[in-house]
Coordinates of C-alpha atoms in Angstrom, one line a residue:
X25 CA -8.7 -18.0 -10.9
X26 CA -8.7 -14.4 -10.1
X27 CA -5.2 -13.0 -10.9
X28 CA -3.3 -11.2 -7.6
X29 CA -0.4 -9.5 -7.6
X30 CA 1.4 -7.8 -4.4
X31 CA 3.2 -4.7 -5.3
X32 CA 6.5 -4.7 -2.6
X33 CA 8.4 -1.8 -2.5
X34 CA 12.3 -2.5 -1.4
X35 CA 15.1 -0.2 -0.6
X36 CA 17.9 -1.9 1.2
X37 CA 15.8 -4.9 2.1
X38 CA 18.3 -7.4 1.8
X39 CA 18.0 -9.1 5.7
X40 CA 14.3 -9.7 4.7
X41 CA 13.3 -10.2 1.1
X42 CA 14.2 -13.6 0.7
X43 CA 12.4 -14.6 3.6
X44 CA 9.3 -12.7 2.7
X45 CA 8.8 -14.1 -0.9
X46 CA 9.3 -17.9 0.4
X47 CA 6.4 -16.6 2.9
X48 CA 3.8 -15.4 0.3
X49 CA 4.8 -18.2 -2.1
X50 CA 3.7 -20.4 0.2
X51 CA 0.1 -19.6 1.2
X52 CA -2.4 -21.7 0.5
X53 CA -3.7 -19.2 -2.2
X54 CA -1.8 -18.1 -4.9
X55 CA -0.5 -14.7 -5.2
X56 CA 2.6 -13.0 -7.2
X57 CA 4.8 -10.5 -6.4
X58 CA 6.0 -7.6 -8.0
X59 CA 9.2 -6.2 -6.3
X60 CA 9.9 -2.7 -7.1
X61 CA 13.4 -1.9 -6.1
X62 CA 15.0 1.7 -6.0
X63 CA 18.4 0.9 -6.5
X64 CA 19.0 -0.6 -3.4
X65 CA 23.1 -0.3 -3.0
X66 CA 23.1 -3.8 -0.2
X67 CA 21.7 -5.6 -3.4
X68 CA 18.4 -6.6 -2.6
X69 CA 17.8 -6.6 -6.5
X70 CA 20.2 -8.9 -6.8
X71 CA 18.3 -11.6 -4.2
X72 CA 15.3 -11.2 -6.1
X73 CA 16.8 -12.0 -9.3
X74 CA 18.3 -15.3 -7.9
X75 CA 14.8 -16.4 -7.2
X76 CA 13.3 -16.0 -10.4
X77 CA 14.1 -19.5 -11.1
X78 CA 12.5 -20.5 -7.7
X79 CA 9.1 -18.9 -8.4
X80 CA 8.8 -18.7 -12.6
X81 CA 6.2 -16.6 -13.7
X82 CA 5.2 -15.6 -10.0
X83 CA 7.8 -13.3 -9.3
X84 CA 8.5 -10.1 -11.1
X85 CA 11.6 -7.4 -10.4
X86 CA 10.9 -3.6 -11.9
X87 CA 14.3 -1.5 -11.2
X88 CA 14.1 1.9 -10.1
X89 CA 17.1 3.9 -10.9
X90 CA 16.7 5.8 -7.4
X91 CA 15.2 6.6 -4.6
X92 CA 11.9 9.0 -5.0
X93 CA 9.2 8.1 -2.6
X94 CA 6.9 5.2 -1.7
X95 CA 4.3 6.7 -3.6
X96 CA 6.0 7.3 -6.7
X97 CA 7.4 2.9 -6.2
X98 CA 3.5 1.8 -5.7
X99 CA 2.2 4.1 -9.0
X100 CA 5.0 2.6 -10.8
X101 CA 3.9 -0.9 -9.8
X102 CA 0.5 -0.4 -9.9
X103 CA 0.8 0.6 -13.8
X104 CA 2.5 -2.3 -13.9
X105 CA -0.2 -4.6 -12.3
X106 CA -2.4 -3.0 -14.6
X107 CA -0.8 -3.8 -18.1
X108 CA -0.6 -7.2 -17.2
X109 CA -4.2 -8.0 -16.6
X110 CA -3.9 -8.1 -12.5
X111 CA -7.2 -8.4 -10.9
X112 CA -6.6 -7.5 -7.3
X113 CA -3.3 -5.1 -6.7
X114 CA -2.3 -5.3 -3.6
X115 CA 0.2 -2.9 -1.4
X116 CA 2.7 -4.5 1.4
X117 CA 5.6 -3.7 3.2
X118 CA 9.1 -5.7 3.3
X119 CA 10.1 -6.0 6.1
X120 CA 6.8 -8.0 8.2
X121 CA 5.0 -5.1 9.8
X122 CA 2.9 -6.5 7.5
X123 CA 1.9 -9.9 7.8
X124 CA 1.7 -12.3 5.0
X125 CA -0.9 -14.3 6.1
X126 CA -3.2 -11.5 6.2
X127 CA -3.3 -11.4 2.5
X128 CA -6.0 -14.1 1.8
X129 CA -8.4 -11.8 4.5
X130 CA -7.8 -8.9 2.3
X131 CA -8.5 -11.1 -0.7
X132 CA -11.3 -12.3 0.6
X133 CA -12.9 -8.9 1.7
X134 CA -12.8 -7.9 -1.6
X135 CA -13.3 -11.4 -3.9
X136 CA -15.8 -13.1 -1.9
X137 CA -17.4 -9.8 0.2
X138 CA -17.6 -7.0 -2.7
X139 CA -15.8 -4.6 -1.4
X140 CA -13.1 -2.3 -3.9
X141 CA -11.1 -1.4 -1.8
X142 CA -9.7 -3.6 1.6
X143 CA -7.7 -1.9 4.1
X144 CA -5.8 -4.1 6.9
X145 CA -5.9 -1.6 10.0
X146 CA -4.4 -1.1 12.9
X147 CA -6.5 1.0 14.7
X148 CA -10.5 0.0 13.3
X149 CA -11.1 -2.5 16.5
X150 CA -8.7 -0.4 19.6
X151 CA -4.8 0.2 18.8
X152 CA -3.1 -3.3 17.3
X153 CA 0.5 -2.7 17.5
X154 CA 3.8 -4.2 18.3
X155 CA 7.1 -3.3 19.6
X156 CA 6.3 0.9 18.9
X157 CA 7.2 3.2 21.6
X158 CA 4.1 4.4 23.2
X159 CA 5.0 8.0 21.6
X160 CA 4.8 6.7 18.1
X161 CA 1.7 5.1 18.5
X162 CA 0.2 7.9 19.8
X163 CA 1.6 10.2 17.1
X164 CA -0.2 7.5 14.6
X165 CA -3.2 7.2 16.1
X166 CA -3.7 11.0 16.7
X167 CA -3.0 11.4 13.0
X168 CA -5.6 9.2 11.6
X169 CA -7.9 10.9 13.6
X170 CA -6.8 14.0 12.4
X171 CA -7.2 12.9 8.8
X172 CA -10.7 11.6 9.3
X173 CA -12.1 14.9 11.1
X174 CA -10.2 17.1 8.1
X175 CA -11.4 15.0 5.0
X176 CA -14.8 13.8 6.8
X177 CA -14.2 10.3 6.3
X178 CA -14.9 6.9 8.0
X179 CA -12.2 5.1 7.8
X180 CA -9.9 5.0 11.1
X181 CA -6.5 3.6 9.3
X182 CA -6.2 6.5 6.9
X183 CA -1.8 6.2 7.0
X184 CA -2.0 2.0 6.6
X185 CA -0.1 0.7 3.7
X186 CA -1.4 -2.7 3.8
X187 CA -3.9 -2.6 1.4
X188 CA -5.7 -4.7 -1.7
X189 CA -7.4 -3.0 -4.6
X190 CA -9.5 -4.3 -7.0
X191 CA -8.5 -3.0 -10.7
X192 CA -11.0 -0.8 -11.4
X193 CA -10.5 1.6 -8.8
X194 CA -6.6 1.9 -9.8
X195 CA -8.2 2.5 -13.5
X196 CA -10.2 5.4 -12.0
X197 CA -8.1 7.3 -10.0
X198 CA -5.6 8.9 -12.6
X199 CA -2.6 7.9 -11.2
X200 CA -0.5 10.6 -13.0
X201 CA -2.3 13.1 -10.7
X202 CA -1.5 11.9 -7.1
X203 CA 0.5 14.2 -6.2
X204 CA 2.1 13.0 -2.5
X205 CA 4.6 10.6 -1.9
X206 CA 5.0 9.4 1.5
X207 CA 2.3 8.9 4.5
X208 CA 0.3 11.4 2.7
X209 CA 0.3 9.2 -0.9
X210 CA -1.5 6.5 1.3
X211 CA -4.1 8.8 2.5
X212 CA -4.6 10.8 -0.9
X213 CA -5.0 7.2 -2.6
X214 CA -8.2 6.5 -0.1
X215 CA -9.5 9.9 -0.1
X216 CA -10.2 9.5 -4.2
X217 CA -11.3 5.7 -4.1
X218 CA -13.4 7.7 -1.4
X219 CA -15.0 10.5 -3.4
X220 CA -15.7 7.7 -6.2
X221 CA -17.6 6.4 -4.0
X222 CA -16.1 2.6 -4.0
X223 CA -17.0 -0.1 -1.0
X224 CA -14.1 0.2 1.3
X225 CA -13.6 -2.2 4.1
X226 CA -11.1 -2.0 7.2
X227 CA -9.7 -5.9 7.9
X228 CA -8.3 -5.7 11.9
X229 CA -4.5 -6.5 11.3
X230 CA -1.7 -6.4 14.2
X231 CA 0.9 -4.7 12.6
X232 CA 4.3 -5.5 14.4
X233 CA 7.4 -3.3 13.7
X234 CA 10.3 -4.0 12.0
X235 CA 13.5 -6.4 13.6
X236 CA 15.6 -6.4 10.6
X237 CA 16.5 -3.2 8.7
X238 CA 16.0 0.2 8.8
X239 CA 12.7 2.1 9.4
X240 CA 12.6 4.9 6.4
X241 CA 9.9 7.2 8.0
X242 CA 11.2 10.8 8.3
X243 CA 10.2 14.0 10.0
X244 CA 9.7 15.1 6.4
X245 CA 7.1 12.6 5.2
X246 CA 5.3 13.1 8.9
X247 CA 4.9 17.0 7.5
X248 CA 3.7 16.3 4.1
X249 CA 1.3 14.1 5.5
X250 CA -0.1 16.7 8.2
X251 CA -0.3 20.0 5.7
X252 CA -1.2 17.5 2.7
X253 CA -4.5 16.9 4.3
X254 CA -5.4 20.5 4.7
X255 CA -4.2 20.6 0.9
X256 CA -6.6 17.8 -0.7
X257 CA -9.1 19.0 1.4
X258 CA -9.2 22.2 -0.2
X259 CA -8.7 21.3 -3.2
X260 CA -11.3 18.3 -3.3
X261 CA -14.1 21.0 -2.0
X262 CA -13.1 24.2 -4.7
X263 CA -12.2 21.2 -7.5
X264 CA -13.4 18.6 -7.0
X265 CA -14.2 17.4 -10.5
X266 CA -10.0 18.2 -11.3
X267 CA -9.0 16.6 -8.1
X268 CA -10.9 13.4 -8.8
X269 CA -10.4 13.1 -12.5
X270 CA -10.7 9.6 -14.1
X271 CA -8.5 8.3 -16.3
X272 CA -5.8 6.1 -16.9
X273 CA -3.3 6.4 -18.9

């Protein structure tokens, strides 16, 4: 069986961890989880570590010792999924937005369909939202569009964060050299998987906001993600050869 592992990034997701891992665990196929936490102070560490014994050998803790971005959390866990032989890596919020059942379509887009790289969108068939203020779905939608017409690219979900990769395009893209860390980190991770040329699919999703917990976005990661574009577009065109270099390390 093809080895999948879903990289959950926590900070101060105490009112929905537990509750999220008893959700994955229980799908029909298997998946394990890797929660990296960044020192969460409400002690979501600590909820994770009283499952171990629940789910042996399915569920893994990697301890942050603060608070430095999404972007920098996935890398960590993605080099993680890599050194233990993962075959599928797989990215997913905490707190539901995303939903768990949606895993095995991801899965399957990739395992059974070929594709490299599966993306579970909000916005590929209309707008597939719930409980966002009109404003902020209009701010979301306007900036995938944005991204598309800057980079060139087909793919209409360019901020989503629900996403499964197979291995070898995390062994490709040279991890040490993504350089954004919020919104933008998702979009720069899909502009190189891109520019290699891998089979990306967009899976229609309905992603449904948060109930428990606090949203993290800021008006800062909203502005690296609008001038980062401009950025990695510029650079990709000058250097491209640098911007896409392929290792891993």
């Amino acid at each position: 069986m093809s080895k999948a592992v879903v990289v959950v990034p926590t900070y101060n997701e105490i009112e929905n961890i537990e509750r999220l891992l008893r959700t994955v665990f229980s799908l029909q196929r298997e998946f394990h989880v890797l929660v990296v936490d960044d020192n969460s102070p409400d002690g979501t560490a600590t909820v994770v570590e009283e499952n171990f014994k629940t789910y042996p050998e399915k569920l893994f803790l990697l301890k942050r010792a603060e608070k430095t971005g999404l972007g920098t959390a996935y890398i960590a866990g993605f080099k993680w999924a890599l050194q233990h032989g993962y075959d599928y890596i797989f990215e997913m919020d905490a707190d539901f937005s995303h939903n768990p059942n949606d895993l095995i379509r991801l899965f399957n887009a990739c395992h059974k369909e070929g594709n490299d790289v599966a993306i579970g969108s909000r916005y590929v068939k209309g707008v597939n939202v719930v409980n966002w203020p009109m404003s902020r779905v209009l701010m979301s939608w306007l900036a995938s569009k944005y991204v598309q017409f800057v980079m060139g690219i087909d793919i209409y979900d360019t901020t989503a964060g629900f996403i499964c990769y197979r291995r070898r395009v995390l062994e490709k893209i040279n991890l040490d050299n993504i350089r954004f860390v919020g919104y933008a980190f998702q979009i720069e991770m899909k502009f190189k998987a891109y520019l290699s040329k891998f089979k990306i699919k967009e899976v229609p999703v309905i992603f449904t906001d948060r109930t428990k917990g606090e949203s993290k976005m800021s008006s800062g990661i909203i502005s690296e993600a609008i001038f980062g574009v401009v950025a990695m577009k510029f650079k990709s065109v000058f250097n491209r050869k640098r911007f896409n270099e392929v290792s891993f390390n």
